[in-house]
Tab-separated table of C-alpha atoms and ligand atoms in Angstrom:
chain	number	residue	atom	x	y	z
K	1	MET	CA	-13.600	-63.344	30.882
K	2	LEU	CA	-14.454	-59.756	30.082
K	3	ALA	CA	-17.005	-58.116	32.352
K	4	ASN	CA	-20.460	-57.228	31.071
K	5	LEU	CA	-19.869	-54.774	28.234
K	6	ASN	CA	-23.391	-53.469	27.731
K	7	LYS	CA	-22.659	-50.355	29.716
K	8	PHE	CA	-20.454	-49.157	26.873
K	9	CYS	CA	-23.291	-49.283	24.351
K	10	SER	CA	-25.245	-46.192	25.281
K	11	LEU	CA	-22.972	-43.741	26.992
K	12	LYS	CA	-24.693	-40.498	27.921
K	13	ARG	CA	-23.074	-37.216	28.698
K	14	ASP	CA	-24.205	-35.306	31.749
K	15	ILE	CA	-23.662	-31.607	31.106
K	16	ALA	CA	-25.054	-28.526	32.737
K	17	GLN	CA	-26.997	-25.905	30.843
K	18	ILE	CA	-24.084	-23.458	30.937
K	19	ASN	CA	-20.492	-24.680	30.971
K	20	ILE	CA	-17.936	-22.003	31.814
K	21	ASP	CA	-14.875	-24.266	31.645
K	22	PRO	CA	-12.410	-22.441	29.361
K	23	LEU	CA	-11.487	-25.793	27.849
K	24	GLN	CA	-15.036	-26.291	26.592
K	25	ARG	CA	-16.292	-22.945	25.351
K	26	GLY	CA	-14.524	-22.736	21.980
K	27	GLY	CA	-14.949	-26.370	20.982
K	28	ILE	CA	-18.729	-26.547	20.890
K	29	LEU	CA	-19.760	-27.750	17.443
K	30	THR	CA	-21.868	-25.737	15.067
K	31	PRO	CA	-24.955	-27.579	13.744
K	32	GLU	CA	-23.100	-28.027	10.448
K	33	ALA	CA	-20.130	-29.619	12.203
K	34	ARG	CA	-22.415	-31.887	14.206
K	35	ALA	CA	-23.938	-33.114	10.939
K	36	ALA	CA	-20.464	-33.593	9.448
K	37	LEU	CA	-19.482	-35.678	12.473
K	38	VAL	CA	-22.197	-38.206	11.687
K	39	GLU	CA	-21.763	-38.063	7.912
K	40	TRP	CA	-17.987	-38.612	8.098
K	41	GLY	CA	-17.850	-40.745	11.242
K	42	ASP	CA	-16.541	-43.921	9.616
K	43	GLY	CA	-12.834	-44.565	10.163
K	44	TYR	CA	-10.813	-43.313	7.201
K	45	SER	CA	-13.784	-41.497	5.674
K	46	VAL	CA	-11.626	-38.716	4.241
K	47	CYS	CA	-9.462	-41.114	2.267
K	48	ASP	CA	-11.871	-42.403	-0.406
K	49	PHE	CA	-10.484	-40.083	-3.046
K	50	CYS	CA	-6.936	-39.629	-1.803
K	51	ALA	CA	-4.096	-39.807	-4.291
K	52	GLY	CA	-1.423	-40.109	-1.620
K	53	MET	CA	-1.379	-36.779	0.183
K	54	LEU	CA	-4.088	-35.984	2.700
K	55	ASP	CA	-3.721	-32.242	2.286
K	56	HIS	CA	-4.271	-32.512	-1.475
K	57	ILE	CA	-7.589	-34.334	-1.355
K	58	THR	CA	-10.075	-32.376	-3.455
K	59	ASN	CA	-13.209	-34.353	-2.547
K	60	PRO	CA	-13.993	-33.330	0.189
K	61	PRO	CA	-12.233	-29.983	-0.495
K	62	VAL	CA	-9.323	-30.467	1.931
K	63	GLU	CA	-6.788	-29.062	-0.528
K	64	GLU	CA	-8.482	-25.691	-0.852
K	65	PHE	CA	-8.998	-25.534	2.920
K	66	VAL	CA	-5.392	-26.399	3.812
K	67	HIS	CA	-3.495	-24.721	0.989
K	68	SER	CA	-5.507	-21.604	0.343
K	69	ILE	CA	-7.977	-20.745	3.096
K	70	LEU	CA	-6.002	-21.623	6.242
K	71	PRO	CA	-2.751	-19.932	5.141
K	72	GLU	CA	-4.670	-16.718	4.599
K	73	PHE	CA	-6.535	-17.129	7.893
K	74	LEU	CA	-3.339	-17.735	9.912
K	75	GLY	CA	-1.019	-15.448	7.969
K	76	THR	CA	1.511	-18.130	7.048
K	77	ASP	CA	2.925	-19.543	3.820
K	78	GLU	CA	2.113	-23.158	4.589
K	79	VAL	CA	-0.376	-24.957	6.827
K	80	ARG	CA	-0.980	-28.579	7.713
K	81	ILE	CA	-3.599	-30.266	9.826
K	82	THR	CA	-2.381	-31.879	13.055
K	83	HIS	CA	-4.047	-33.725	15.903
K	84	GLY	CA	-3.818	-30.672	18.124
K	85	ALA	CA	-1.653	-27.808	19.277
K	86	ARG	CA	0.756	-30.120	21.120
K	87	GLU	CA	1.396	-32.297	18.079
K	88	GLY	CA	2.148	-29.141	16.088
K	89	LYS	CA	4.641	-27.934	18.682
K	90	TYR	CA	6.329	-31.312	18.825
K	91	ALA	CA	6.601	-31.554	15.026
K	92	ALA	CA	8.178	-28.094	14.847
K	93	MET	CA	10.610	-28.770	17.702
K	94	HIS	CA	11.570	-32.163	16.346
K	95	ALA	CA	12.201	-30.744	12.893
K	96	LEU	CA	13.976	-27.514	13.809
K	97	CYS	CA	16.021	-28.385	16.904
K	98	GLU	CA	18.883	-30.766	17.543
K	99	LYS	CA	18.797	-32.965	20.631
K	100	GLY	CA	20.394	-31.055	23.504
K	101	ASP	CA	19.436	-27.646	22.111
K	102	THR	CA	17.518	-25.211	24.270
K	103	VAL	CA	14.048	-23.810	23.651
K	104	VAL	CA	13.145	-20.560	25.339
K	105	VAL	CA	9.636	-20.730	26.688
K	106	ASP	CA	7.444	-18.240	28.543
K	107	GLY	CA	6.838	-18.749	32.243
K	108	ASN	CA	3.100	-19.158	31.599
K	109	ALA	CA	3.623	-21.973	29.092
K	110	HIS	CA	1.209	-24.883	28.850
K	111	TYR	CA	2.441	-28.241	30.083
K	112	THR	CA	2.270	-29.620	26.537
K	113	THR	CA	5.038	-27.231	25.474
K	114	VAL	CA	7.228	-28.698	28.182
K	115	LEU	CA	6.368	-32.271	27.184
K	116	ALA	CA	6.929	-31.577	23.489
K	117	ALA	CA	10.396	-30.241	24.348
K	118	GLU	CA	11.098	-33.205	26.603
K	119	ARG	CA	10.016	-35.658	23.906
K	120	ALA	CA	12.245	-33.890	21.389
K	121	GLY	CA	15.218	-34.102	23.794
K	122	LEU	CA	15.462	-30.350	24.368
K	123	LYS	CA	16.368	-28.246	27.365
K	124	ILE	CA	14.114	-25.416	28.464
K	125	GLU	CA	15.023	-21.923	29.560
K	126	TYR	CA	12.126	-19.864	30.895
K	127	ALA	CA	11.401	-16.254	30.097
K	128	ALA	CA	10.078	-15.226	33.487
K	129	ALA	CA	6.607	-13.802	33.889
K	130	SER	CA	6.272	-10.808	36.200
K	131	LYS	CA	4.953	-11.149	39.745
K	132	PRO	CA	1.278	-11.614	40.685
K	133	PRO	CA	-1.276	-10.331	39.971
K	134	GLN	CA	-0.041	-9.467	36.449
K	135	TYR	CA	2.002	-12.514	35.408
K	136	ALA	CA	3.058	-10.430	32.401
K	137	LEU	CA	5.687	-11.319	29.827
K	138	SER	CA	8.004	-8.911	28.090
K	139	ALA	CA	10.534	-8.798	25.303
K	140	ASP	CA	13.152	-8.121	28.010
K	141	ALA	CA	12.343	-11.401	29.727
K	142	TYR	CA	12.903	-13.208	26.424
K	143	GLN	CA	16.152	-11.400	25.805
K	144	GLN	CA	17.448	-12.344	29.252
K	145	ALA	CA	16.361	-15.954	28.830
K	146	ILE	CA	18.070	-16.236	25.452
K	147	GLU	CA	21.269	-14.688	26.884
K	148	ARG	CA	21.187	-17.025	29.889
K	149	ALA	CA	20.609	-20.045	27.683
K	150	TYR	CA	23.531	-19.167	25.420
K	151	GLU	CA	25.820	-18.689	28.429
K	152	GLN	CA	24.804	-21.786	30.335
K	153	LYS	CA	23.169	-24.251	28.008
K	154	GLY	CA	24.410	-23.838	24.436
K	155	ASN	CA	22.457	-23.490	21.234
K	156	VAL	CA	19.005	-21.898	21.308
K	157	SER	CA	17.076	-23.120	18.291
K	158	LEU	CA	13.490	-22.100	19.035
K	159	ALA	CA	11.389	-19.811	21.218
K	160	VAL	CA	7.772	-20.476	22.134
K	161	LEU	CA	5.241	-17.879	23.213
K	162	THR	CA	1.863	-18.853	24.654
K	163	TYR	CA	-0.660	-16.439	23.175
K	164	PRO	CA	-2.685	-16.157	25.322
K	165	ASP	CA	-1.626	-18.445	28.137
K	166	GLY	CA	-4.131	-20.954	29.470
K	167	ASN	CA	-4.080	-19.769	33.085
K	168	TYR	CA	-4.596	-16.027	33.069
K	169	GLY	CA	-5.644	-15.327	29.486
K	170	ASN	CA	-2.806	-12.822	29.118
K	171	LEU	CA	-1.920	-11.559	25.667
K	172	PRO	CA	1.800	-10.730	25.724
K	173	PRO	CA	3.460	-8.277	23.292
K	174	ALA	CA	4.135	-10.866	20.597
K	175	ARG	CA	5.542	-8.421	18.055
K	176	GLU	CA	8.220	-7.124	20.412
K	177	ILE	CA	9.073	-10.613	21.598
K	178	ALA	CA	9.388	-11.806	17.990
K	179	GLU	CA	11.795	-8.947	17.269
K	180	VAL	CA	14.042	-9.867	20.174
K	181	CYS	CA	14.055	-13.524	19.110
K	182	HIS	CA	14.957	-12.533	15.570
K	183	ASP	CA	17.801	-10.321	16.843
K	184	TYR	CA	19.318	-13.604	18.030
K	185	SER	CA	18.224	-15.491	14.881
K	186	VAL	CA	15.866	-17.614	16.944
K	187	PRO	CA	12.551	-18.474	15.270
K	188	LEU	CA	9.398	-17.881	17.287
K	189	LEU	CA	6.564	-20.372	17.577
K	190	LEU	CA	3.278	-18.858	18.679
K	191	ASN	CA	1.072	-21.210	20.656
K	192	GLY	CA	-2.382	-19.983	19.685
K	193	ALA	CA	-4.418	-22.783	21.261
K	194	TYR	CA	-6.632	-20.171	22.934
K	195	ALA	CA	-6.401	-17.638	20.097
K	196	VAL	CA	-6.827	-19.259	16.686
K	197	GLY	CA	-10.560	-19.539	16.033
K	198	ARG	CA	-11.551	-17.153	18.822
K	199	MET	CA	-9.795	-13.902	17.995
K	200	PRO	CA	-7.972	-12.372	15.040
K	201	VAL	CA	-4.398	-13.664	14.985
K	202	ASN	CA	-2.046	-13.338	12.054
K	203	ALA	CA	1.382	-14.926	12.393
K	204	ARG	CA	2.961	-12.683	9.773
K	205	GLU	CA	1.707	-9.488	11.396
K	206	LEU	CA	2.909	-10.635	14.818
K	207	GLY	CA	6.293	-11.685	13.474
K	208	ALA	CA	5.794	-15.343	14.397
K	209	ASP	CA	7.551	-17.865	12.169
K	210	ILE	CA	5.408	-20.795	13.239
K	211	ILE	CA	1.930	-20.934	14.728
K	212	VAL	CA	-0.184	-23.713	16.190
K	213	GLY	CA	-3.891	-23.768	16.911
K	214	SER	CA	-6.244	-26.269	18.478
K	215	GLY	CA	-9.417	-27.289	16.647
K	216	HIS	CA	-11.145	-28.806	19.665
K	217	LYS	CA	-10.084	-25.944	21.937
K	218	SER	CA	-10.948	-22.911	19.839
K	219	MET	CA	-12.190	-23.797	16.356
K	220	ALA	CA	-15.545	-25.442	17.070
K	221	ALA	CA	-14.233	-28.842	15.996
K	222	SER	CA	-14.502	-32.347	17.345
K	223	GLY	CA	-10.939	-33.274	18.123
K	224	PRO	CA	-8.367	-34.312	18.098
K	225	VAL	CA	-7.482	-31.804	15.433
K	226	GLY	CA	-5.283	-28.745	15.131
K	227	VAL	CA	-3.436	-26.552	12.689
K	228	LEU	CA	0.275	-25.943	12.182
K	229	GLY	CA	1.368	-23.020	10.048
K	230	ALA	CA	4.865	-21.890	9.128
K	231	SER	CA	6.644	-19.369	6.980
K	232	GLU	CA	8.319	-20.834	3.921
K	233	GLU	CA	11.756	-20.908	5.559
K	234	TYR	CA	10.562	-23.146	8.389
K	235	ALA	CA	7.862	-24.984	6.446
K	236	ARG	CA	10.578	-26.570	4.327
K	237	PRO	CA	12.224	-28.511	7.190
K	238	ILE	CA	9.004	-29.102	9.150
K	239	PHE	CA	7.052	-30.465	6.183
K	240	ARG	CA	9.988	-32.188	4.474
K	241	LEU	CA	9.214	-35.282	2.443
K	242	SER	CA	10.317	-38.792	3.280
K	243	ALA	CA	13.456	-40.064	1.624
K	244	THR	CA	11.835	-43.402	0.928
K	245	LYS	CA	8.063	-43.048	0.921
K	246	LYS	CA	6.850	-40.937	-1.951
K	247	ASN	CA	4.799	-37.828	-1.075
K	248	LYS	CA	4.746	-38.535	2.657
K	249	GLU	CA	5.802	-35.847	5.110
K	250	VAL	CA	7.954	-37.321	7.850
K	251	GLU	CA	6.970	-35.142	10.820
K	252	LEU	CA	3.309	-35.840	10.115
K	253	LEU	CA	3.970	-39.603	9.790
K	254	GLY	CA	2.498	-39.318	6.317
K	255	CYS	CA	-1.045	-38.370	7.241
K	256	THR	CA	-2.586	-36.822	10.305
K	257	VAL	CA	-6.350	-36.465	10.700
K	258	ARG	CA	-7.995	-39.057	8.503
K	259	GLY	CA	-11.655	-38.731	9.317
K	260	ALA	CA	-14.473	-36.863	11.010
K	261	PRO	CA	-12.476	-34.363	13.123
K	262	LEU	CA	-11.102	-32.705	9.994
K	263	LEU	CA	-14.557	-32.476	8.464
K	264	THR	CA	-15.962	-30.873	11.610
K	265	LEU	CA	-13.142	-28.326	11.469
K	266	MET	CA	-14.072	-27.528	7.874
K	267	ALA	CA	-17.827	-27.484	8.465
K	268	SER	CA	-17.493	-25.054	11.374
K	269	PHE	CA	-15.017	-22.824	9.647
K	270	PRO	CA	-17.431	-20.289	8.090
K	271	ALA	CA	-18.973	-19.738	11.537
K	272	VAL	CA	-15.513	-19.498	13.089
K	273	VAL	CA	-14.515	-16.767	10.641
K	274	GLU	CA	-17.666	-14.893	11.602
K	275	ARG	CA	-17.117	-15.189	15.336
K	276	VAL	CA	-13.517	-14.036	15.023
K	277	ALA	CA	-14.861	-10.860	13.425
K	278	SER	CA	-16.989	-10.169	16.496
K	279	TRP	CA	-14.083	-10.603	18.925
K	280	PRO	CA	-14.301	-7.011	20.228
K	281	GLU	CA	-17.778	-7.807	21.604
K	282	GLU	CA	-16.391	-10.939	23.267
K	283	VAL	CA	-13.766	-8.826	25.018
K	284	ASP	CA	-16.397	-6.278	26.061
K	285	ARG	CA	-18.542	-9.022	27.573
K	286	ALA	CA	-15.545	-10.512	29.412
K	287	ARG	CA	-14.624	-7.109	30.865
K	288	TRP	CA	-18.169	-6.400	31.956
K	289	PHE	CA	-18.433	-9.887	33.503
K	290	SER	CA	-15.173	-9.573	35.440
K	291	GLY	CA	-16.243	-6.129	36.662
K	292	GLU	CA	-19.432	-7.660	38.071
K	293	MET	CA	-17.464	-10.505	39.688
K	294	GLU	CA	-15.171	-7.989	41.339
K	295	LYS	CA	-18.183	-6.156	42.772
K	296	MET	CA	-18.873	-9.422	44.641
K	297	GLY	CA	-15.381	-9.426	46.113
K	298	LEU	CA	-13.571	-11.681	43.654
K	299	LEU	CA	-10.287	-10.517	42.185
K	300	LEU	CA	-9.310	-10.805	38.521
K	301	GLN	CA	-5.663	-11.770	37.897
K	302	GLY	CA	-3.576	-11.092	34.819
K	303	ASP	CA	-3.964	-8.353	32.190
K	304	ARG	CA	-5.960	-5.338	33.251
K	305	PRO	CA	-7.980	-4.284	31.344
K	306	HIS	CA	-8.394	-7.876	30.271
K	307	ASN	CA	-8.168	-8.754	26.595
K	308	HIS	CA	-9.467	-12.300	26.488
K	309	ASP	CA	-12.441	-14.426	27.564
K	310	LEU	CA	-10.271	-16.685	29.744
K	311	MET	CA	-10.081	-15.205	33.217
K	312	PHE	CA	-8.523	-16.275	36.489
K	313	PHE	CA	-10.106	-15.140	39.756
K	314	LEU	CA	-9.033	-15.151	43.374
K	315	ALA	CA	-12.007	-15.658	45.673
K	316	GLU	CA	-11.072	-15.332	49.316
K	317	ASN	CA	-14.760	-14.954	50.210
K	318	LEU	CA	-15.674	-18.289	48.633
K	319	TYR	CA	-12.724	-19.886	50.384
K	320	GLN	CA	-13.992	-18.576	53.724
K	321	ILE	CA	-17.389	-20.087	53.001
K	322	SER	CA	-15.788	-23.434	52.187
K	323	GLN	CA	-14.300	-23.538	55.706
K	324	LYS	CA	-17.788	-23.745	57.173
K	325	ALA	CA	-20.080	-25.041	54.428
K	326	LYS	CA	-21.521	-28.541	54.351
K	327	LYS	CA	-19.361	-30.622	51.955
K	328	GLY	CA	-16.568	-28.099	52.551
K	329	ARG	CA	-14.709	-27.074	49.458
K	330	TYR	CA	-17.131	-28.941	47.176
K	331	PHE	CA	-19.926	-26.526	48.032
K	332	LEU	CA	-19.213	-24.214	45.104
K	333	TYR	CA	-19.325	-26.960	42.517
K	334	ARG	CA	-22.564	-28.304	44.008
K	335	ASP	CA	-24.275	-24.937	44.406
K	336	LEU	CA	-23.378	-23.871	40.867
K	337	LYS	CA	-24.528	-27.204	39.472
K	338	ASP	CA	-27.856	-26.785	41.279
K	339	ARG	CA	-28.214	-23.562	39.303
K	340	GLY	CA	-27.403	-25.132	35.923
K	341	ILE	CA	-23.778	-24.066	35.777
K	342	SER	CA	-20.693	-26.250	35.473
K	343	GLY	CA	-17.083	-25.808	34.523
K	344	ILE	CA	-15.346	-24.817	37.732
K	345	LYS	CA	-13.384	-27.807	38.900
K	346	PRO	CA	-14.920	-29.665	41.854
K	347	GLY	CA	-13.137	-28.656	45.047
K	348	LEU	CA	-11.815	-25.306	43.860
K	349	THR	CA	-12.973	-22.190	45.709
K	350	ARG	CA	-10.019	-19.946	46.471
K	351	GLN	CA	-8.908	-19.562	42.864
K	352	PHE	CA	-10.262	-20.759	39.560
K	353	LYS	CA	-10.474	-19.876	35.910
K	354	LEU	CA	-13.498	-19.577	33.706
K	355	SER	CA	-14.451	-18.373	30.257
K	356	THR	CA	-17.287	-16.241	28.942
K	357	PHE	CA	-16.657	-17.152	25.299
K	358	GLY	CA	-19.753	-17.498	23.145
K	359	LEU	CA	-22.142	-16.865	26.015
K	360	ALA	CA	-24.895	-14.300	25.572
K	361	ARG	CA	-25.325	-11.512	28.071
K	362	GLU	CA	-28.463	-13.208	29.478
K	363	GLU	CA	-26.507	-16.395	30.084
K	364	LEU	CA	-23.723	-14.480	31.780
K	365	GLU	CA	-26.343	-12.689	33.894
K	366	LYS	CA	-27.444	-16.140	35.002
K	367	VAL	CA	-23.892	-17.053	35.979
K	368	LEU	CA	-23.469	-13.809	37.891
K	369	SER	CA	-26.794	-14.264	39.695
K	370	ALA	CA	-25.713	-17.748	40.706
K	371	PHE	CA	-22.485	-16.464	42.276
K	372	ARG	CA	-24.403	-13.630	43.961
K	373	GLU	CA	-27.035	-15.979	45.390
K	374	ILE	CA	-24.443	-18.457	46.603
K	375	ILE	CA	-22.392	-15.796	48.374
K	376	GLU	CA	-25.495	-14.258	49.957
K	377	SER	CA	-26.899	-17.624	51.038
K	378	TYR	CA	-23.938	-18.180	53.362
K	379	GLN	CA	-24.008	-14.773	55.003
E	1	PLP	C1	-5.314	-26.519	25.561
E	1	PLP	C2	-3.974	-25.985	25.332
E	1	PLP	C3	-3.024	-26.723	24.632
E	1	PLP	C4	-3.263	-28.116	24.149
E	1	PLP	O1	-4.049	-28.140	22.986
E	1	PLP	P1	-4.248	-29.505	22.229
E	1	PLP	O2	-4.835	-29.099	20.918
E	1	PLP	O3	-5.198	-30.339	23.029
E	1	PLP	O4	-2.922	-30.150	22.090
E	1	PLP	C5	-1.796	-26.143	24.384
E	1	PLP	N1	-1.512	-24.912	24.827
E	1	PLP	C6	-2.402	-24.177	25.508
E	1	PLP	C7	-2.034	-22.807	25.952
E	1	PLP	C8	-3.645	-24.693	25.800
E	1	PLP	O5	-4.497	-23.956	26.497
């Protein structure tokens, strides 16, 4: 006998007024996307007028979006929709690498890069990030990793660069890294999960052969949805057609996103293009915010000056408070929540990341006041 199922019928979401979790900031739907979510919510809603290829559906205008608008936006020859950044990375690795090959990956890589490589049967060689507090990556680190991999592990068939990484929000010198990779004839995949849809990023200009983005992370879309772009040379193997099933691309298992998430991505897109254009103001706000945090004794890690809204802080003072506070290390979560702020993981005090993306100055003032009040209240 199944238990009483009524509790599943009206699930409510408990969210604070301001959510500074980096994971959440770039995926908030625009009103247009929220409407699209309801309009296109039924299962295979996109497929009513499909003639066999998802990316060529003209009603709704998926074809124009995928074959004309996104390639221009990402700076690639070809683009396809995926279920997310990780699915894009896996498709590229699976198509371009042989089992047992090595992928060179930056030391700040997201866990999904590691899992995609593992699933594709690949070895990993890390390009080391520099020591704290910078955690910086360089073209030299890539060169050394490629050399090491060739000496010890065999064929290197792909390099991945996290741009920016999801811990420190560091933007490494992609152009220089791409050049080094190309010196060794290794294609470079740019993981733009935290870039595409937030900031200007053009694969061609950066020298990246392949790029992935995440709709639910940074493109104001209801996931799972992402984008995978590639230059013609690599698009051919990645988007190759099935030998037996007409017009179906093997790495995409024929079709990827077959309903509402794709329509939310499209409906938000005009607003996403606009917000990308105001990226310099986002960076200004992030720098001002981190400056104010540092005045309270917290310490920004990573790039300095910082170039992204994702920021990682060390907070020895908050850690000290947690040693004495009621509820111990959960005090920060509770005290922020009492002030309408969420997004720092329960239990973290000594170090945590946050994002200022899309928050107005007044909202950030509120966040800063909350930190100030909390610190003062324990003195
Ligand atoms: C969030 C994130 C991912 C995963 O994105 P999905 O679209 O959910 O697969 C990959 N890489 C980085 C750097 C991320 O921050």
